[in-house]
C-alpha cells in the first residue's frame, strides 16, 4: 500500500479553515511522494459521544465531492463513528488506525482536533503520539475572517438566516446540494416553469425557506437557476422541505440523475399565493430578475 499523508477531521461544509488543512496535506504529500488522503466520518461524532443530533451543512457525498473538486483529494476514507470506535484510547487510535489501518507516514489536523476515549487527547497529544510512532504531524492554526474564527457552527447560522453571501465567504464556495432529481406533482411544468426537484436529507440543515438565485451543474455544464426551498404552501401541506429549481435555458429529462445545485443569493421568502395563476406570475418575475442579476 502506498504511504499516505492523512488529513483528520469531520470537515462539515469544507470551509476555508478546512481548506488550509487540506492544502497542507496536499503539499506534504508531494514532498513525501505519498498519497494525499482524508479520513472522515459518515456520522457526526457528537451523535455518539454526546447523544445529540447535529444538523449538518452537507451530506457525506457532498463533503467528499467538495474535497475532490476544490482541493484535489481523491483518496477519502469514510468511517462510521461508533461507540466502540469512540472508546479507543489515544494510543490505540494512533497506532492501530493511523499507523496500521491508514498506512499514514504523516498526518495533518486542526488546532482543535480531539481524539481518544472521551475526547481526552488534543492536538499536542497527537504530536507526541505521532512522534513516538515515527509518524510526521502538522497542526494547522485557527483561520479567521474579519477577526472571527471560521467554523462550521458559525456558517450554519448564516445558512439558516439565508445569508448566502457571508456563508460563501467563510466556505470559500457556494453552499451546495448534490442529489438525485425526483418526480414531483408536475405543477411547474403545467405553469411553464418545469423544475428539477431534490429532497433535503433529514440530517442536513435546511436553508431559510424561500426563493434563491442559483447555479446548476448538469453533465459538467453550468446553468442559471431559480430555486424554491420549502414546503410549497400554495399547493401542498407537506412538512418535508425540498429544493425545486427552474433551470434557465435548459431542456431535457433529469429524473433519476444527480445534479449539483449551488445557492447564490436569497431573493425572497416563501409565500402562500391566493391562486396558482398568481404563483405563475410571481415565478415569471423571479426568473426575469434572475436573468438580470446573474
PDB file of C-alpha atoms in Angstrom:
ATOM      1  CA  UNK A   1       0.000   0.000   0.000  1.00  0.00           C
ATOM      2  CA  UNK A   2       1.291   3.456  -0.917  1.00  0.00           C
ATOM      3  CA  UNK A   3       2.037   5.607   2.099  1.00  0.00           C
ATOM      4  CA  UNK A   4      -0.446   8.336   2.860  1.00  0.00           C
ATOM      5  CA  UNK A   5      -0.424  11.835   4.268  1.00  0.00           C
ATOM      6  CA  UNK A   6      -3.794  11.877   6.009  1.00  0.00           C
ATOM      7  CA  UNK A   7      -5.947  14.865   6.971  1.00  0.00           C
ATOM      8  CA  UNK A   8      -8.028  14.132  10.071  1.00  0.00           C
ATOM      9  CA  UNK A   9     -11.406  15.702  10.790  1.00  0.00           C
ATOM     10  CA  UNK A  10     -15.096  15.824  10.010  1.00  0.00           C
ATOM     11  CA  UNK A  11     -14.900  18.754   7.523  1.00  0.00           C
ATOM     12  CA  UNK A  12     -18.569  19.769   7.614  1.00  0.00           C
ATOM     13  CA  UNK A  13     -19.036  22.414   4.933  1.00  0.00           C
ATOM     14  CA  UNK A  14     -15.417  22.083   3.735  1.00  0.00           C
ATOM     15  CA  UNK A  15     -14.856  25.743   4.645  1.00  0.00           C
ATOM     16  CA  UNK A  16     -11.712  27.850   4.254  1.00  0.00           C
ATOM     17  CA  UNK A  17     -10.368  26.673   7.625  1.00  0.00           C
ATOM     18  CA  UNK A  18     -10.614  23.108   6.383  1.00  0.00           C
ATOM     19  CA  UNK A  19      -9.090  24.329   3.127  1.00  0.00           C
ATOM     20  CA  UNK A  20      -5.915  25.417   4.905  1.00  0.00           C
ATOM     21  CA  UNK A  21      -5.637  21.930   6.376  1.00  0.00           C
ATOM     22  CA  UNK A  22      -6.295  20.179   3.063  1.00  0.00           C
ATOM     23  CA  UNK A  23      -3.801  22.378   1.209  1.00  0.00           C
ATOM     24  CA  UNK A  24      -1.164  21.480   3.804  1.00  0.00           C
ATOM     25  CA  UNK A  25      -1.998  17.794   3.281  1.00  0.00           C
ATOM     26  CA  UNK A  26      -1.503  18.039  -0.475  1.00  0.00           C
ATOM     27  CA  UNK A  27       1.754  19.948  -0.016  1.00  0.00           C
ATOM     28  CA  UNK A  28       3.193  17.405   2.427  1.00  0.00           C
ATOM     29  CA  UNK A  29       2.106  14.504   0.177  1.00  0.00           C
ATOM     30  CA  UNK A  30       4.017  15.993  -2.748  1.00  0.00           C
ATOM     31  CA  UNK A  31       7.108  16.459  -0.588  1.00  0.00           C
ATOM     32  CA  UNK A  32       6.987  12.858   0.594  1.00  0.00           C
ATOM     33  CA  UNK A  33       5.887  11.195  -2.639  1.00  0.00           C
ATOM     34  CA  UNK A  34       2.792   9.930  -0.831  1.00  0.00           C
ATOM     35  CA  UNK A  35      -0.949   9.935  -1.487  1.00  0.00           C
ATOM     36  CA  UNK A  36      -2.901  12.938  -0.148  1.00  0.00           C
ATOM     37  CA  UNK A  37      -5.784  11.423   1.803  1.00  0.00           C
ATOM     38  CA  UNK A  38      -8.597  12.348   4.172  1.00  0.00           C
ATOM     39  CA  UNK A  39     -10.165  10.292   6.931  1.00  0.00           C
ATOM     40  CA  UNK A  40     -13.639  11.450   7.884  1.00  0.00           C
ATOM     41  CA  UNK A  41     -16.867  10.034   9.280  1.00  0.00           C
ATOM     42  CA  UNK A  42     -20.293   9.224   7.873  1.00  0.00           C
ATOM     43  CA  UNK A  43     -21.948  10.483  11.076  1.00  0.00           C
ATOM     44  CA  UNK A  44     -21.020  13.376  13.346  1.00  0.00           C
ATOM     45  CA  UNK A  45     -19.043  12.210  16.412  1.00  0.00           C
ATOM     46  CA  UNK A  46     -21.319  14.189  18.747  1.00  0.00           C
ATOM     47  CA  UNK A  47     -24.197  11.896  17.795  1.00  0.00           C
ATOM     48  CA  UNK A  48     -22.335   9.142  19.664  1.00  0.00           C
ATOM     49  CA  UNK A  49     -20.239  10.995  22.236  1.00  0.00           C
ATOM     50  CA  UNK A  50     -22.913  13.491  23.314  1.00  0.00           C
ATOM     51  CA  UNK A  51     -26.015  11.656  22.031  1.00  0.00           C
ATOM     52  CA  UNK A  52     -27.088  14.864  20.318  1.00  0.00           C
ATOM     53  CA  UNK A  53     -28.044  15.160  16.679  1.00  0.00           C
ATOM     54  CA  UNK A  54     -26.202  17.850  14.724  1.00  0.00           C
ATOM     55  CA  UNK A  55     -27.836  19.209  11.589  1.00  0.00           C
ATOM     56  CA  UNK A  56     -25.019  19.085   9.077  1.00  0.00           C
ATOM     57  CA  UNK A  57     -24.135  21.592   6.363  1.00  0.00           C
ATOM     58  CA  UNK A  58     -23.514  18.813   3.842  1.00  0.00           C
ATOM     59  CA  UNK A  59     -24.122  15.140   3.281  1.00  0.00           C
ATOM     60  CA  UNK A  60     -21.125  12.803   3.239  1.00  0.00           C
ATOM     61  CA  UNK A  61     -21.369  12.654  -0.556  1.00  0.00           C
ATOM     62  CA  UNK A  62     -21.272  16.447  -0.806  1.00  0.00           C
ATOM     63  CA  UNK A  63     -18.285  16.750   1.550  1.00  0.00           C
ATOM     64  CA  UNK A  64     -16.339  14.206  -0.469  1.00  0.00           C
ATOM     65  CA  UNK A  65     -17.268  15.890  -3.759  1.00  0.00           C
ATOM     66  CA  UNK A  66     -16.115  19.296  -2.470  1.00  0.00           C
ATOM     67  CA  UNK A  67     -12.798  17.921  -1.231  1.00  0.00           C
ATOM     68  CA  UNK A  68     -12.167  16.291  -4.600  1.00  0.00           C
ATOM     69  CA  UNK A  69     -13.264  19.278  -6.676  1.00  0.00           C
ATOM     70  CA  UNK A  70     -11.724  22.120  -4.675  1.00  0.00           C
ATOM     71  CA  UNK A  71      -8.583  20.526  -3.235  1.00  0.00           C
ATOM     72  CA  UNK A  72      -7.830  17.525  -5.438  1.00  0.00           C
ATOM     73  CA  UNK A  73      -8.270  14.960  -2.662  1.00  0.00           C
ATOM     74  CA  UNK A  74      -9.314  11.679  -4.293  1.00  0.00           C
ATOM     75  CA  UNK A  75      -8.249   9.264  -1.530  1.00  0.00           C
ATOM     76  CA  UNK A  76     -11.053   9.682   1.023  1.00  0.00           C
ATOM     77  CA  UNK A  77     -11.633   7.124   3.762  1.00  0.00           C
ATOM     78  CA  UNK A  78     -15.112   7.335   5.307  1.00  0.00           C
ATOM     79  CA  UNK A  79     -15.634   5.534   8.606  1.00  0.00           C
ATOM     80  CA  UNK A  80     -18.697   5.174  10.797  1.00  0.00           C
ATOM     81  CA  UNK A  81     -18.158   6.732  14.213  1.00  0.00           C
ATOM     82  CA  UNK A  82     -19.398   4.053  16.625  1.00  0.00           C
ATOM     83  CA  UNK A  83     -19.388   3.599  20.407  1.00  0.00           C
ATOM     84  CA  UNK A  84     -16.620   1.038  20.016  1.00  0.00           C
ATOM     85  CA  UNK A  85     -14.591   3.462  17.927  1.00  0.00           C
ATOM     86  CA  UNK A  86     -15.109   6.264  20.446  1.00  0.00           C
ATOM     87  CA  UNK A  87     -13.765   4.048  23.241  1.00  0.00           C
ATOM     88  CA  UNK A  88     -10.319   3.712  21.627  1.00  0.00           C
ATOM     89  CA  UNK A  89      -7.529   5.219  23.675  1.00  0.00           C
ATOM     90  CA  UNK A  90      -5.384   7.898  22.095  1.00  0.00           C
ATOM     91  CA  UNK A  91      -2.509   5.441  21.830  1.00  0.00           C
ATOM     92  CA  UNK A  92      -4.713   2.850  20.088  1.00  0.00           C
ATOM     93  CA  UNK A  93      -6.088   5.440  17.681  1.00  0.00           C
ATOM     94  CA  UNK A  94      -2.612   6.477  16.539  1.00  0.00           C
ATOM     95  CA  UNK A  95      -1.077   3.006  16.461  1.00  0.00           C
ATOM     96  CA  UNK A  96      -3.999   0.914  15.192  1.00  0.00           C
ATOM     97  CA  UNK A  97      -5.886   3.381  12.992  1.00  0.00           C
ATOM     98  CA  UNK A  98      -3.407   5.984  11.762  1.00  0.00           C
ATOM     99  CA  UNK A  99      -0.293   3.827  11.524  1.00  0.00           C
ATOM    100  CA  UNK A 100      -1.595   0.370  10.639  1.00  0.00           C
ATOM    101  CA  UNK A 101      -5.034   0.802   9.069  1.00  0.00           C
ATOM    102  CA  UNK A 102      -4.379   4.031   7.149  1.00  0.00           C
ATOM    103  CA  UNK A 103      -0.652   3.426   6.450  1.00  0.00           C
ATOM    104  CA  UNK A 104      -0.024   7.087   7.253  1.00  0.00           C
ATOM    105  CA  UNK A 105       3.512   8.391   7.202  1.00  0.00           C
ATOM    106  CA  UNK A 106       2.249  11.870   8.142  1.00  0.00           C
ATOM    107  CA  UNK A 107      -0.996  13.378   9.464  1.00  0.00           C
ATOM    108  CA  UNK A 108      -2.456  16.862   9.386  1.00  0.00           C
ATOM    109  CA  UNK A 109      -5.062  18.064  11.880  1.00  0.00           C
ATOM    110  CA  UNK A 110      -6.621  21.284  13.094  1.00  0.00           C
ATOM    111  CA  UNK A 111      -5.667  23.113  16.291  1.00  0.00           C
ATOM    112  CA  UNK A 112      -8.904  21.948  17.945  1.00  0.00           C
ATOM    113  CA  UNK A 113      -8.667  18.269  16.966  1.00  0.00           C
ATOM    114  CA  UNK A 114      -9.750  15.874  19.738  1.00  0.00           C
ATOM    115  CA  UNK A 115      -9.498  12.109  19.833  1.00  0.00           C
ATOM    116  CA  UNK A 116      -9.250   9.159  22.196  1.00  0.00           C
ATOM    117  CA  UNK A 117     -11.846   7.965  24.705  1.00  0.00           C
ATOM    118  CA  UNK A 118     -13.922  10.893  25.930  1.00  0.00           C
ATOM    119  CA  UNK A 119     -12.017  13.238  23.622  1.00  0.00           C
ATOM    120  CA  UNK A 120      -9.286  13.442  26.246  1.00  0.00           C
ATOM    121  CA  UNK A 121      -6.461  13.794  23.717  1.00  0.00           C
ATOM    122  CA  UNK A 122      -5.805  17.096  21.960  1.00  0.00           C
ATOM    123  CA  UNK A 123      -3.539  18.363  19.188  1.00  0.00           C
ATOM    124  CA  UNK A 124      -0.490  18.357  21.485  1.00  0.00           C
ATOM    125  CA  UNK A 125      -1.219  14.714  22.324  1.00  0.00           C
ATOM    126  CA  UNK A 126      -1.402  13.906  18.622  1.00  0.00           C
ATOM    127  CA  UNK A 127       2.009  15.472  18.017  1.00  0.00           C
ATOM    128  CA  UNK A 128       3.549  13.470  20.866  1.00  0.00           C
ATOM    129  CA  UNK A 129       1.969  10.126  19.944  1.00  0.00           C
ATOM    130  CA  UNK A 130       2.828  10.510  16.266  1.00  0.00           C
ATOM    131  CA  UNK A 131       6.455  11.218  17.153  1.00  0.00           C
ATOM    132  CA  UNK A 132       6.549   8.098  19.333  1.00  0.00           C
ATOM    133  CA  UNK A 133       5.251   6.054  16.389  1.00  0.00           C
ATOM    134  CA  UNK A 134       7.557   7.564  13.771  1.00  0.00           C
ATOM    135  CA  UNK A 135       4.776   9.491  12.050  1.00  0.00           C
ATOM    136  CA  UNK A 136       5.090  13.108  10.942  1.00  0.00           C
ATOM    137  CA  UNK A 137       2.448  15.574  12.101  1.00  0.00           C
ATOM    138  CA  UNK A 138       1.326  19.116  11.297  1.00  0.00           C
ATOM    139  CA  UNK A 139      -1.183  21.062  13.375  1.00  0.00           C
ATOM    140  CA  UNK A 140      -2.912  23.827  11.417  1.00  0.00           C
ATOM    141  CA  UNK A 141      -3.716  27.067  13.241  1.00  0.00           C
ATOM    142  CA  UNK A 142      -7.159  28.616  13.507  1.00  0.00           C
ATOM    143  CA  UNK A 143      -8.284  30.549  10.418  1.00  0.00           C
ATOM    144  CA  UNK A 144     -10.054  33.865  10.990  1.00  0.00           C
ATOM    145  CA  UNK A 145     -12.088  36.122   8.726  1.00  0.00           C
ATOM    146  CA  UNK A 146     -12.876  39.702   9.768  1.00  0.00           C
ATOM    147  CA  UNK A 147     -11.390  38.944  13.178  1.00  0.00           C
ATOM    148  CA  UNK A 148     -13.669  35.965  13.884  1.00  0.00           C
ATOM    149  CA  UNK A 149     -12.862  32.275  13.761  1.00  0.00           C
ATOM    150  CA  UNK A 150     -14.148  30.383  10.740  1.00  0.00           C
ATOM    151  CA  UNK A 151     -16.216  27.450  11.989  1.00  0.00           C
ATOM    152  CA  UNK A 152     -18.955  25.108  10.791  1.00  0.00           C
ATOM    153  CA  UNK A 153     -21.237  26.235  13.634  1.00  0.00           C
ATOM    154  CA  UNK A 154     -20.890  29.879  12.591  1.00  0.00           C
ATOM    155  CA  UNK A 155     -21.620  29.001   8.960  1.00  0.00           C
ATOM    156  CA  UNK A 156     -24.760  27.104   9.997  1.00  0.00           C
ATOM    157  CA  UNK A 157     -26.118  30.337  11.490  1.00  0.00           C
ATOM    158  CA  UNK A 158     -25.692  32.192   8.193  1.00  0.00           C
ATOM    159  CA  UNK A 159     -27.283  29.354   6.213  1.00  0.00           C
ATOM    160  CA  UNK A 160     -30.347  29.279   8.467  1.00  0.00           C
ATOM    161  CA  UNK A 161     -30.637  33.060   8.064  1.00  0.00           C
ATOM    162  CA  UNK A 162     -30.409  32.814   4.262  1.00  0.00           C
ATOM    163  CA  UNK A 163     -27.211  34.894   4.204  1.00  0.00           C
ATOM    164  CA  UNK A 164     -25.580  33.103   1.281  1.00  0.00           C
ATOM    165  CA  UNK A 165     -23.052  35.874   0.637  1.00  0.00           C
ATOM    166  CA  UNK A 166     -21.445  35.653   4.082  1.00  0.00           C
ATOM    167  CA  UNK A 167     -21.702  31.854   4.094  1.00  0.00           C
ATOM    168  CA  UNK A 168     -19.826  31.798   0.787  1.00  0.00           C
ATOM    169  CA  UNK A 169     -17.012  33.942   2.197  1.00  0.00           C
ATOM    170  CA  UNK A 170     -16.474  31.513   5.070  1.00  0.00           C
ATOM    171  CA  UNK A 171     -16.970  28.406   2.944  1.00  0.00           C
ATOM    172  CA  UNK A 172     -14.830  29.584   0.044  1.00  0.00           C
ATOM    173  CA  UNK A 173     -17.534  28.264  -2.287  1.00  0.00           C
ATOM    174  CA  UNK A 174     -21.303  28.446  -2.715  1.00  0.00           C
ATOM    175  CA  UNK A 175     -23.382  26.319  -0.365  1.00  0.00           C
ATOM    176  CA  UNK A 176     -24.434  23.341  -2.439  1.00  0.00           C
ATOM    177  CA  UNK A 177     -26.900  20.482  -2.629  1.00  0.00           C
ATOM    178  CA  UNK A 178     -25.930  17.397  -4.604  1.00  0.00           C
ATOM    179  CA  UNK A 179     -28.745  14.953  -5.080  1.00  0.00           C
ATOM    180  CA  UNK A 180     -30.926  12.928  -7.373  1.00  0.00           C
ATOM    181  CA  UNK A 181     -33.764  14.636  -9.223  1.00  0.00           C
ATOM    182  CA  UNK A 182     -37.089  13.187  -8.092  1.00  0.00           C
ATOM    183  CA  UNK A 183     -40.574  13.374  -9.554  1.00  0.00           C
ATOM    184  CA  UNK A 184     -42.944  15.981  -8.194  1.00  0.00           C
ATOM    185  CA  UNK A 185     -46.559  16.894  -8.911  1.00  0.00           C
ATOM    186  CA  UNK A 186     -45.602  18.349 -12.326  1.00  0.00           C
ATOM    187  CA  UNK A 187     -47.166  21.717 -11.379  1.00  0.00           C
ATOM    188  CA  UNK A 188     -44.084  23.649 -12.506  1.00  0.00           C
ATOM    189  CA  UNK A 189     -44.322  22.070 -15.926  1.00  0.00           C
ATOM    190  CA  UNK A 190     -48.017  22.971 -16.142  1.00  0.00           C
ATOM    191  CA  UNK A 191     -47.145  26.571 -15.256  1.00  0.00           C
ATOM    192  CA  UNK A 192     -44.488  26.739 -17.965  1.00  0.00           C
ATOM    193  CA  UNK A 193     -41.586  26.503 -15.494  1.00  0.00           C
ATOM    194  CA  UNK A 194     -40.617  22.824 -15.115  1.00  0.00           C
ATOM    195  CA  UNK A 195     -38.487  22.202 -12.049  1.00  0.00           C
ATOM    196  CA  UNK A 196     -35.792  19.758 -11.020  1.00  0.00           C
ATOM    197  CA  UNK A 197     -36.793  18.562  -7.540  1.00  0.00           C
ATOM    198  CA  UNK A 198     -34.315  17.409  -4.879  1.00  0.00           C
ATOM    199  CA  UNK A 199     -35.185  16.150  -1.417  1.00  0.00           C
ATOM    200  CA  UNK A 200     -33.477  17.745   1.595  1.00  0.00           C
ATOM    201  CA  UNK A 201     -31.953  14.954   3.692  1.00  0.00           C
ATOM    202  CA  UNK A 202     -33.311  14.762   7.258  1.00  0.00           C
ATOM    203  CA  UNK A 203     -29.905  15.038   8.935  1.00  0.00           C
ATOM    204  CA  UNK A 204     -28.899  18.069   6.849  1.00  0.00           C
ATOM    205  CA  UNK A 205     -29.521  21.680   7.818  1.00  0.00           C
ATOM    206  CA  UNK A 206     -32.177  23.313   5.638  1.00  0.00           C
ATOM    207  CA  UNK A 207     -31.556  26.863   4.482  1.00  0.00           C
ATOM    208  CA  UNK A 208     -34.075  29.613   5.153  1.00  0.00           C
ATOM    209  CA  UNK A 209     -37.232  28.790   3.225  1.00  0.00           C
ATOM    210  CA  UNK A 210     -37.617  30.962   0.166  1.00  0.00           C
ATOM    211  CA  UNK A 211     -36.510  31.620  -3.385  1.00  0.00           C
ATOM    212  CA  UNK A 212     -32.846  31.700  -4.351  1.00  0.00           C
ATOM    213  CA  UNK A 213     -30.789  32.709  -7.333  1.00  0.00           C
ATOM    214  CA  UNK A 214     -28.839  29.539  -8.070  1.00  0.00           C
ATOM    215  CA  UNK A 215     -26.330  27.770 -10.273  1.00  0.00           C
ATOM    216  CA  UNK A 216     -26.948  24.262 -11.519  1.00  0.00           C
ATOM    217  CA  UNK A 217     -24.316  21.937 -12.957  1.00  0.00           C
ATOM    218  CA  UNK A 218     -25.543  19.228 -15.323  1.00  0.00           C
ATOM    219  CA  UNK A 219     -23.000  16.984 -17.051  1.00  0.00           C
ATOM    220  CA  UNK A 220     -20.238  19.486 -16.336  1.00  0.00           C
ATOM    221  CA  UNK A 221     -22.161  22.440 -17.808  1.00  0.00           C
ATOM    222  CA  UNK A 222     -23.334  25.275 -15.586  1.00  0.00           C
ATOM    223  CA  UNK A 223     -26.751  26.946 -15.896  1.00  0.00           C
ATOM    224  CA  UNK A 224     -28.516  29.775 -14.114  1.00  0.00           C
ATOM    225  CA  UNK A 225     -31.464  28.771 -11.991  1.00  0.00           C
ATOM    226  CA  UNK A 226     -34.250  29.938  -9.704  1.00  0.00           C
ATOM    227  CA  UNK A 227     -34.726  27.651  -6.712  1.00  0.00           C
ATOM    228  CA  UNK A 228     -37.561  27.480  -4.219  1.00  0.00           C
ATOM    229  CA  UNK A 229     -36.689  25.732  -0.980  1.00  0.00           C
ATOM    230  CA  UNK A 230     -39.558  24.999   1.356  1.00  0.00           C
ATOM    231  CA  UNK A 231     -42.855  23.161   1.724  1.00  0.00           C
ATOM    232  CA  UNK A 232     -44.842  24.691  -1.196  1.00  0.00           C
ATOM    233  CA  UNK A 233     -47.643  26.335   0.872  1.00  0.00           C
ATOM    234  CA  UNK A 234     -49.727  27.366  -2.166  1.00  0.00           C
ATOM    235  CA  UNK A 235     -50.184  23.834  -3.483  1.00  0.00           C
ATOM    236  CA  UNK A 236     -49.132  21.483  -0.685  1.00  0.00           C
ATOM    237  CA  UNK A 237     -49.389  20.943   3.044  1.00  0.00           C
ATOM    238  CA  UNK A 238     -46.196  18.885   3.090  1.00  0.00           C
ATOM    239  CA  UNK A 239     -43.828  19.246   6.023  1.00  0.00           C
ATOM    240  CA  UNK A 240     -40.678  17.892   4.369  1.00  0.00           C
ATOM    241  CA  UNK A 241     -38.761  20.687   2.616  1.00  0.00           C
ATOM    242  CA  UNK A 242     -37.279  20.174  -0.814  1.00  0.00           C
ATOM    243  CA  UNK A 243     -35.474  22.188  -3.461  1.00  0.00           C
ATOM    244  CA  UNK A 244     -37.349  22.899  -6.693  1.00  0.00           C
ATOM    245  CA  UNK A 245     -35.234  24.535  -9.386  1.00  0.00           C
ATOM    246  CA  UNK A 246     -36.239  26.039 -12.697  1.00  0.00           C
ATOM    247  CA  UNK A 247     -33.097  25.789 -14.814  1.00  0.00           C
ATOM    248  CA  UNK A 248     -32.883  28.696 -17.249  1.00  0.00           C
ATOM    249  CA  UNK A 249     -32.083  27.788 -20.873  1.00  0.00           C
ATOM    250  CA  UNK A 250     -32.158  24.054 -20.173  1.00  0.00           C
ATOM    251  CA  UNK A 251     -34.436  21.403 -21.593  1.00  0.00           C
ATOM    252  CA  UNK A 252     -34.209  17.685 -21.016  1.00  0.00           C
ATOM    253  CA  UNK A 253     -35.175  14.861 -18.708  1.00  0.00           C
ATOM    254  CA  UNK A 254     -33.232  14.866 -15.416  1.00  0.00           C
ATOM    255  CA  UNK A 255     -35.294  12.333 -13.454  1.00  0.00           C
ATOM    256  CA  UNK A 256     -33.086   9.896 -11.568  1.00  0.00           C
ATOM    257  CA  UNK A 257     -29.915  11.861 -12.339  1.00  0.00           C
ATOM    258  CA  UNK A 258     -27.732  13.698  -9.845  1.00  0.00           C
ATOM    259  CA  UNK A 259     -27.173  17.408 -10.239  1.00  0.00           C
ATOM    260  CA  UNK A 260     -25.207  19.962  -8.261  1.00  0.00           C
ATOM    261  CA  UNK A 261     -27.232  22.934  -7.033  1.00  0.00           C
ATOM    262  CA  UNK A 262     -25.410  25.998  -5.666  1.00  0.00           C
ATOM    263  CA  UNK A 263     -27.327  28.695  -3.790  1.00  0.00           C
ATOM    264  CA  UNK A 264     -26.012  32.106  -4.804  1.00  0.00           C
ATOM    265  CA  UNK A 265     -28.405  34.668  -3.354  1.00  0.00           C
ATOM    266  CA  UNK A 266     -31.599  34.811  -1.303  1.00  0.00           C
ATOM    267  CA  UNK A 267     -34.258  36.578  -3.384  1.00  0.00           C
ATOM    268  CA  UNK A 268     -37.437  36.451  -1.264  1.00  0.00           C
ATOM    269  CA  UNK A 269     -39.205  34.419   1.375  1.00  0.00           C
ATOM    270  CA  UNK A 270     -41.544  31.545   0.586  1.00  0.00           C
ATOM    271  CA  UNK A 271     -45.107  32.778   0.141  1.00  0.00           C
ATOM    272  CA  UNK A 272     -48.598  31.325   0.001  1.00  0.00           C
ATOM    273  CA  UNK A 273     -50.378  32.788  -3.027  1.00  0.00           C
ATOM    274  CA  UNK A 274     -54.119  33.223  -3.456  1.00  0.00           C
ATOM    275  CA  UNK A 275     -54.150  31.241  -6.695  1.00  0.00           C
ATOM    276  CA  UNK A 276     -51.966  29.130  -8.953  1.00  0.00           C
ATOM    277  CA  UNK A 277     -52.096  31.910 -11.549  1.00  0.00           C
ATOM    278  CA  UNK A 278     -50.722  34.422  -9.054  1.00  0.00           C
ATOM    279  CA  UNK A 279     -47.965  31.936  -8.287  1.00  0.00           C
ATOM    280  CA  UNK A 280     -47.159  31.632 -12.001  1.00  0.00           C
ATOM    281  CA  UNK A 281     -46.881  35.421 -12.335  1.00  0.00           C
ATOM    282  CA  UNK A 282     -44.555  35.604  -9.331  1.00  0.00           C
ATOM    283  CA  UNK A 283     -42.322  32.842 -10.729  1.00  0.00           C
ATOM    284  CA  UNK A 284     -42.136  34.702 -14.025  1.00  0.00           C
ATOM    285  CA  UNK A 285     -40.940  37.815 -12.182  1.00  0.00           C
ATOM    286  CA  UNK A 286     -38.379  35.773 -10.240  1.00  0.00           C
ATOM    287  CA  UNK A 287     -36.967  34.317 -13.454  1.00  0.00           C
ATOM    288  CA  UNK A 288     -36.759  37.754 -15.086  1.00  0.00           C
ATOM    289  CA  UNK A 289     -34.945  39.100 -12.029  1.00  0.00           C
ATOM    290  CA  UNK A 290     -32.549  36.127 -12.072  1.00  0.00           C
ATOM    291  CA  UNK A 291     -31.677  36.777 -15.694  1.00  0.00           C
ATOM    292  CA  UNK A 292     -30.925  40.413 -14.813  1.00  0.00           C
ATOM    293  CA  UNK A 293     -28.952  39.717 -11.617  1.00  0.00           C
ATOM    294  CA  UNK A 294     -26.913  36.780 -12.886  1.00  0.00           C
TER     295      UNK A 294
END
